[in-house]
Each structure stands twice: as C-alpha cells, then as structure tokens.
Amino acid sequence: MDVSTAISQRCSVRAYKATDVEEDKLKKILEATRLSPSASNRQEWKFIVVKNKETRKRLAKAAFGQSFIAEAPIVIVACGTETKSIMACGQPAYTVDVSIACAFMILQACELGLGTCWIGSFKEDETKKILNVPEQVRVVAMTPVGYPNEPRPEKFRKSLSQIVCWERYE
Ligand SMILES: Cc1cc2nc3c(=O)[nH]c(=O)nc-3n(C[C@H](O)[C@H](O)[C@H](O)COP(=O)(O)O)c2cc1C
C-alpha cells in the first residue's frame, strides 16, 4: 500500500476483533513511530504498549467508558516526556511532536490492515495512575490497535476550497 492509499483508507475504527496482532506488525508500527520527525530531533516521547486485558479495560474506563478501546488486543498510549519546550512559533513542542508520531503510527497500522482510533477524550490523571506515568510526563493520546470488526465508513470532509486559500488568509 502506498502512502496516499493509506491516507485515504485510514479511518477511526470503533469495533475490533479479538484476534491478536502479530508481533512483526506491532514492531513495524512502533518502528514507523520511532522514525517520525520531531522539533530539533529531540524525540522526547514514550509510547506505552498495553496488552494486559485488565489494564485495557481500565484505560477504556479512563476514556469516559469508550469500551471499544478495550476490545482491541493492544492499546498504545503516547506520552510527551519533556513538556516545557516552546517552539519559536509559540507552540509547545511536545504536543506537535507526539501527534506527528501518532500519525505515522496509525498510517503504518492502516497499511498492515490494522485499525486504530485516535483517542483524545480521556482523564489524564486516571490514565497516568493506571500506567505509573511520572508526574512531569504528559499523556497526549492513546489508540487501540487491532483488526477492524466493522465496515469502513464514508469520509466526510470539507472541500479544498473551504480550507485552502492562496497567497494570503481569506
Ligand atoms: C485529536 C483527536 C481526538 C479524538 N478523540 C476521539 C475520541 O476520544 N474518541 C473517538 O471515538 N474518536 C476520537 N477521535 C476521532 C475523530 O472523531 C475522527 O478522526 C474524525 O471524526 C474523522 O473520522 P475518521 O478518523 O474516520 O476519518 C479523535 C481524533 C482526533 C484527531
């Protein structure tokens, strides 16, 4: 699968088969994550791979009961390990860096026939407690990883003319 196919086929998957994810596929997903860019190449991130069923259930609960998260055999929790750096443009580096890494992760998963769903709706404190995340580390996102158990939905997106302007902001 090429990148543009992965981009067009990727969708948020909210129903998963219990089928295990092969170790070589998991490794490829983590490798894609590792290779993603970061501001000044700082790579201040940590990705927690959770397979334990009880822990997955607790994470789903921390994500306001989004139970499909625990259906997948793997949940990956993405953390920023240094959160003080603000880029010259005024944006905190860690949210941008970790988000790009997660984008690489979910596109690689898509190429391998695996589903993911970016989860931003979770109680961070509870998530950190469950996973023993140090106080200064922030949890940016999590995603289930597993084989989809639902058809791919139609994509709804704004048109290019709605989101692109030329030469100046309009
Ligand atoms: C930052 C962010 C946070 C999100 N949080 C959640 C979430 O907590 N639960 C969920 O089911 N989907 C979540 N999503 C998925 C979006 O709802 C989804 O990407 C959007 O509706 C577009 O659909 P698609 O991913 O199938 O293309 C999140 C997506 C992003 C980018």
Short mmCIF file of C-alpha atoms and ligand atoms in Angstrom, two decimals:
data_model
loop_
_atom_site.label_atom_id
_atom_site.label_comp_id
_atom_site.label_asym_id
_atom_site.label_seq_id
_atom_site.Cartn_x
_atom_site.Cartn_y
_atom_site.Cartn_z
CA MET A 1 0.00 0.00 0.00
CA ASP A 2 1.36 3.44 -0.87
CA VAL A 3 1.09 6.47 1.40
CA SER A 4 -1.80 8.09 -0.46
CA THR A 5 -3.83 4.87 -0.29
CA ALA A 6 -3.16 4.60 3.45
CA ILE A 7 -4.22 8.23 3.89
CA SER A 8 -7.47 7.70 2.01
CA GLN A 9 -8.29 4.33 3.58
CA ARG A 10 -7.48 5.17 7.19
CA CYS A 11 -10.50 5.77 9.34
CA SER A 12 -11.34 5.68 13.02
CA VAL A 13 -12.20 2.10 13.97
CA ARG A 14 -14.57 1.68 16.90
CA ALA A 15 -15.16 -2.10 16.80
CA TYR A 16 -12.40 -4.69 16.97
CA LYS A 17 -11.96 -8.45 16.57
CA ALA A 18 -10.31 -10.28 19.46
CA THR A 19 -7.67 -11.60 17.01
CA ASP A 20 -4.13 -10.94 18.23
CA VAL A 21 -1.87 -8.55 16.35
CA GLU A 22 1.23 -10.28 15.00
CA GLU A 23 4.48 -9.24 16.73
CA ASP A 24 6.16 -8.30 13.43
CA LYS A 25 3.26 -5.97 12.62
CA LEU A 26 3.45 -4.36 16.05
CA LYS A 27 7.18 -3.90 15.57
CA LYS A 28 6.60 -2.20 12.20
CA ILE A 29 4.08 0.18 13.77
CA LEU A 30 6.50 1.08 16.55
CA GLU A 31 9.32 1.50 14.05
CA ALA A 32 7.23 3.95 11.99
CA THR A 33 6.55 5.85 15.21
CA ARG A 34 10.27 5.90 16.03
CA LEU A 35 11.17 7.29 12.60
CA SER A 36 8.79 10.24 12.73
CA PRO A 37 10.20 13.77 12.90
CA SER A 38 10.33 15.98 15.98
CA ALA A 39 11.35 19.56 16.72
CA SER A 40 15.19 19.71 16.80
CA ASN A 41 15.02 15.92 16.59
CA ARG A 42 14.53 15.82 20.36
CA GLN A 43 12.38 12.67 20.39
CA GLU A 44 11.09 13.47 23.88
CA TRP A 45 8.41 10.85 23.87
CA LYS A 46 7.43 7.45 25.23
CA PHE A 47 4.89 5.03 23.84
CA ILE A 48 3.36 2.56 26.27
CA VAL A 49 2.17 -0.66 24.64
CA VAL A 50 -0.60 -2.22 26.71
CA LYS A 51 -1.69 -5.80 26.07
CA ASN A 52 -2.97 -6.73 29.53
CA LYS A 53 -6.74 -7.10 29.29
CA GLU A 54 -7.48 -5.69 32.74
CA THR A 55 -5.30 -2.64 32.07
CA ARG A 56 -7.01 -2.09 28.70
CA LYS A 57 -10.38 -2.14 30.46
CA ARG A 58 -9.15 0.40 32.98
CA LEU A 59 -7.89 2.64 30.16
CA ALA A 60 -11.28 2.42 28.44
CA LYS A 61 -12.88 3.47 31.71
CA ALA A 62 -10.46 6.42 31.99
CA ALA A 63 -11.53 7.34 28.45
CA PHE A 64 -15.04 8.03 29.68
CA GLY A 65 -16.16 4.45 29.10
CA GLN A 66 -15.30 4.21 25.39
CA SER A 67 -15.45 0.43 25.69
CA PHE A 68 -14.25 -0.33 22.14
CA ILE A 69 -10.77 0.72 23.29
CA ALA A 70 -10.50 -2.44 25.40
CA GLU A 71 -11.86 -4.65 22.60
CA ALA A 72 -8.61 -4.27 20.66
CA PRO A 73 -5.77 -6.58 21.76
CA ILE A 74 -3.38 -3.63 22.03
CA VAL A 75 -3.70 -0.07 23.27
CA ILE A 76 -0.81 2.32 22.68
CA VAL A 77 -0.58 5.34 24.97
CA ALA A 78 1.53 8.23 23.66
CA CYS A 79 3.34 10.50 26.12
CA GLY A 80 5.47 13.64 25.93
CA THR A 81 8.44 13.28 28.28
CA GLU A 82 9.59 16.93 28.21
CA THR A 83 6.80 19.44 28.18
CA LYS A 84 8.48 22.79 28.89
CA SER A 85 9.92 23.49 25.41
CA ILE A 86 8.01 26.08 23.47
CA MET A 87 8.98 26.48 19.84
CA ALA A 88 9.80 29.95 18.42
CA CYS A 89 6.33 29.94 16.84
CA GLY A 90 4.82 29.79 20.31
CA GLN A 91 3.52 26.21 20.16
CA PRO A 92 4.56 23.64 22.76
CA ALA A 93 6.85 21.15 21.02
CA TYR A 94 5.62 18.00 22.73
CA THR A 95 2.01 18.09 21.57
CA VAL A 96 3.13 18.62 17.98
CA ASP A 97 5.92 16.00 18.14
CA VAL A 98 3.83 13.30 19.77
CA SER A 99 0.90 13.97 17.44
CA ILE A 100 3.08 13.57 14.34
CA ALA A 101 4.48 10.31 15.73
CA CYS A 102 0.93 9.06 16.33
CA ALA A 103 0.01 9.98 12.76
CA PHE A 104 2.91 7.88 11.46
CA MET A 105 1.81 5.09 13.81
CA ILE A 106 -1.78 4.99 12.61
CA LEU A 107 -0.90 5.22 8.93
CA GLN A 108 1.54 2.32 9.28
CA ALA A 109 -1.14 0.34 11.10
CA CYS A 110 -3.54 1.03 8.23
CA GLU A 111 -1.03 -0.30 5.69
CA LEU A 112 -0.86 -3.52 7.70
CA GLY A 113 -4.65 -3.95 7.67
CA LEU A 114 -4.99 -2.85 11.28
CA GLY A 115 -7.47 -0.37 12.68
CA THR A 116 -6.81 2.46 15.13
CA CYS A 117 -8.77 5.31 16.64
CA TRP A 118 -7.11 8.45 17.96
CA ILE A 119 -8.42 8.94 21.48
CA GLY A 120 -8.17 12.42 22.91
CA SER A 121 -11.07 12.13 25.27
CA PHE A 122 -9.64 10.61 28.44
CA LYS A 123 -8.94 11.58 32.02
CA GLU A 124 -5.21 12.18 32.05
CA ASP A 125 -4.76 11.82 35.82
CA GLU A 126 -6.52 8.45 35.87
CA THR A 127 -4.57 7.25 32.81
CA LYS A 128 -1.27 8.24 34.43
CA LYS A 129 -2.16 6.40 37.63
CA ILE A 130 -3.07 3.23 35.75
CA LEU A 131 0.22 3.21 33.84
CA ASN A 132 2.55 4.60 36.51
CA VAL A 133 3.39 7.63 34.36
CA PRO A 134 5.66 10.15 36.19
CA GLU A 135 4.12 13.46 37.20
CA GLN A 136 6.11 15.63 34.75
CA VAL A 137 5.20 13.44 31.77
CA ARG A 138 2.01 14.28 29.84
CA VAL A 139 -0.27 11.83 28.07
CA VAL A 140 -1.15 13.25 24.65
CA ALA A 141 -3.23 10.49 23.09
CA MET A 142 -3.98 6.80 23.05
CA THR A 143 -5.17 4.43 20.37
CA PRO A 144 -6.46 0.90 20.25
CA VAL A 145 -4.71 -1.27 17.64
CA GLY A 146 -6.42 -4.33 16.24
CA TYR A 147 -8.29 -5.89 13.35
CA PRO A 148 -11.42 -3.91 12.45
CA ASN A 149 -14.76 -5.54 13.06
CA GLU A 150 -16.84 -3.02 11.12
CA PRO A 151 -17.00 -1.78 7.52
CA ARG A 152 -15.08 1.32 6.57
CA PRO A 153 -17.40 4.34 6.82
CA GLU A 154 -17.72 7.09 4.25
CA LYS A 155 -15.42 10.06 4.89
CA PHE A 156 -16.93 13.48 5.46
CA ARG A 157 -14.51 16.31 4.87
CA LYS A 158 -14.71 19.99 3.99
CA SER A 159 -13.85 20.70 0.35
CA LEU A 160 -10.42 22.03 -0.61
CA SER A 161 -11.97 25.40 -1.47
CA GLN A 162 -13.25 25.66 2.11
CA ILE A 163 -9.88 25.03 3.72
CA VAL A 164 -7.29 26.37 1.28
CA CYS A 165 -6.61 29.96 0.32
CA TRP A 166 -3.85 31.36 -1.79
CA GLU A 167 -1.19 33.98 -1.12
CA ARG A 168 -2.98 35.47 1.91
CA TYR A 169 -5.54 34.48 4.54
CA GLU A 170 -9.08 34.72 3.28
C1 LIG B 1 -7.25 14.92 18.49
C2 LIG B 1 -8.31 13.87 18.23
C3 LIG B 1 -9.05 13.37 19.29
C4 LIG B 1 -10.01 12.37 19.07
N1 LIG B 1 -10.65 11.78 20.12
C5 LIG B 1 -11.53 10.78 19.90
C6 LIG B 1 -12.11 10.08 20.98
O1 LIG B 1 -11.85 10.33 22.15
N2 LIG B 1 -12.99 9.08 20.70
C7 LIG B 1 -13.29 8.72 19.41
O2 LIG B 1 -14.09 7.80 19.22
N3 LIG B 1 -12.72 9.36 18.35
C8 LIG B 1 -11.85 10.36 18.56
N4 LIG B 1 -11.22 10.97 17.50
C9 LIG B 1 -11.52 10.52 16.14
C10 LIG B 1 -12.29 11.58 15.33
O3 LIG B 1 -13.63 11.61 15.78
C11 LIG B 1 -12.19 11.19 13.86
O4 LIG B 1 -10.85 11.23 13.46
C12 LIG B 1 -12.99 12.14 12.95
O5 LIG B 1 -14.37 12.02 13.21
C13 LIG B 1 -12.77 11.82 11.47
O6 LIG B 1 -13.11 10.48 11.19
P1 LIG B 1 -12.04 9.44 10.60
O7 LIG B 1 -10.92 9.32 11.61
O8 LIG B 1 -12.80 8.13 10.49
O9 LIG B 1 -11.56 9.92 9.29
C14 LIG B 1 -10.27 11.93 17.73
C15 LIG B 1 -9.50 12.45 16.68
C16 LIG B 1 -8.52 13.38 16.93
C17 LIG B 1 -7.67 13.86 15.77
#
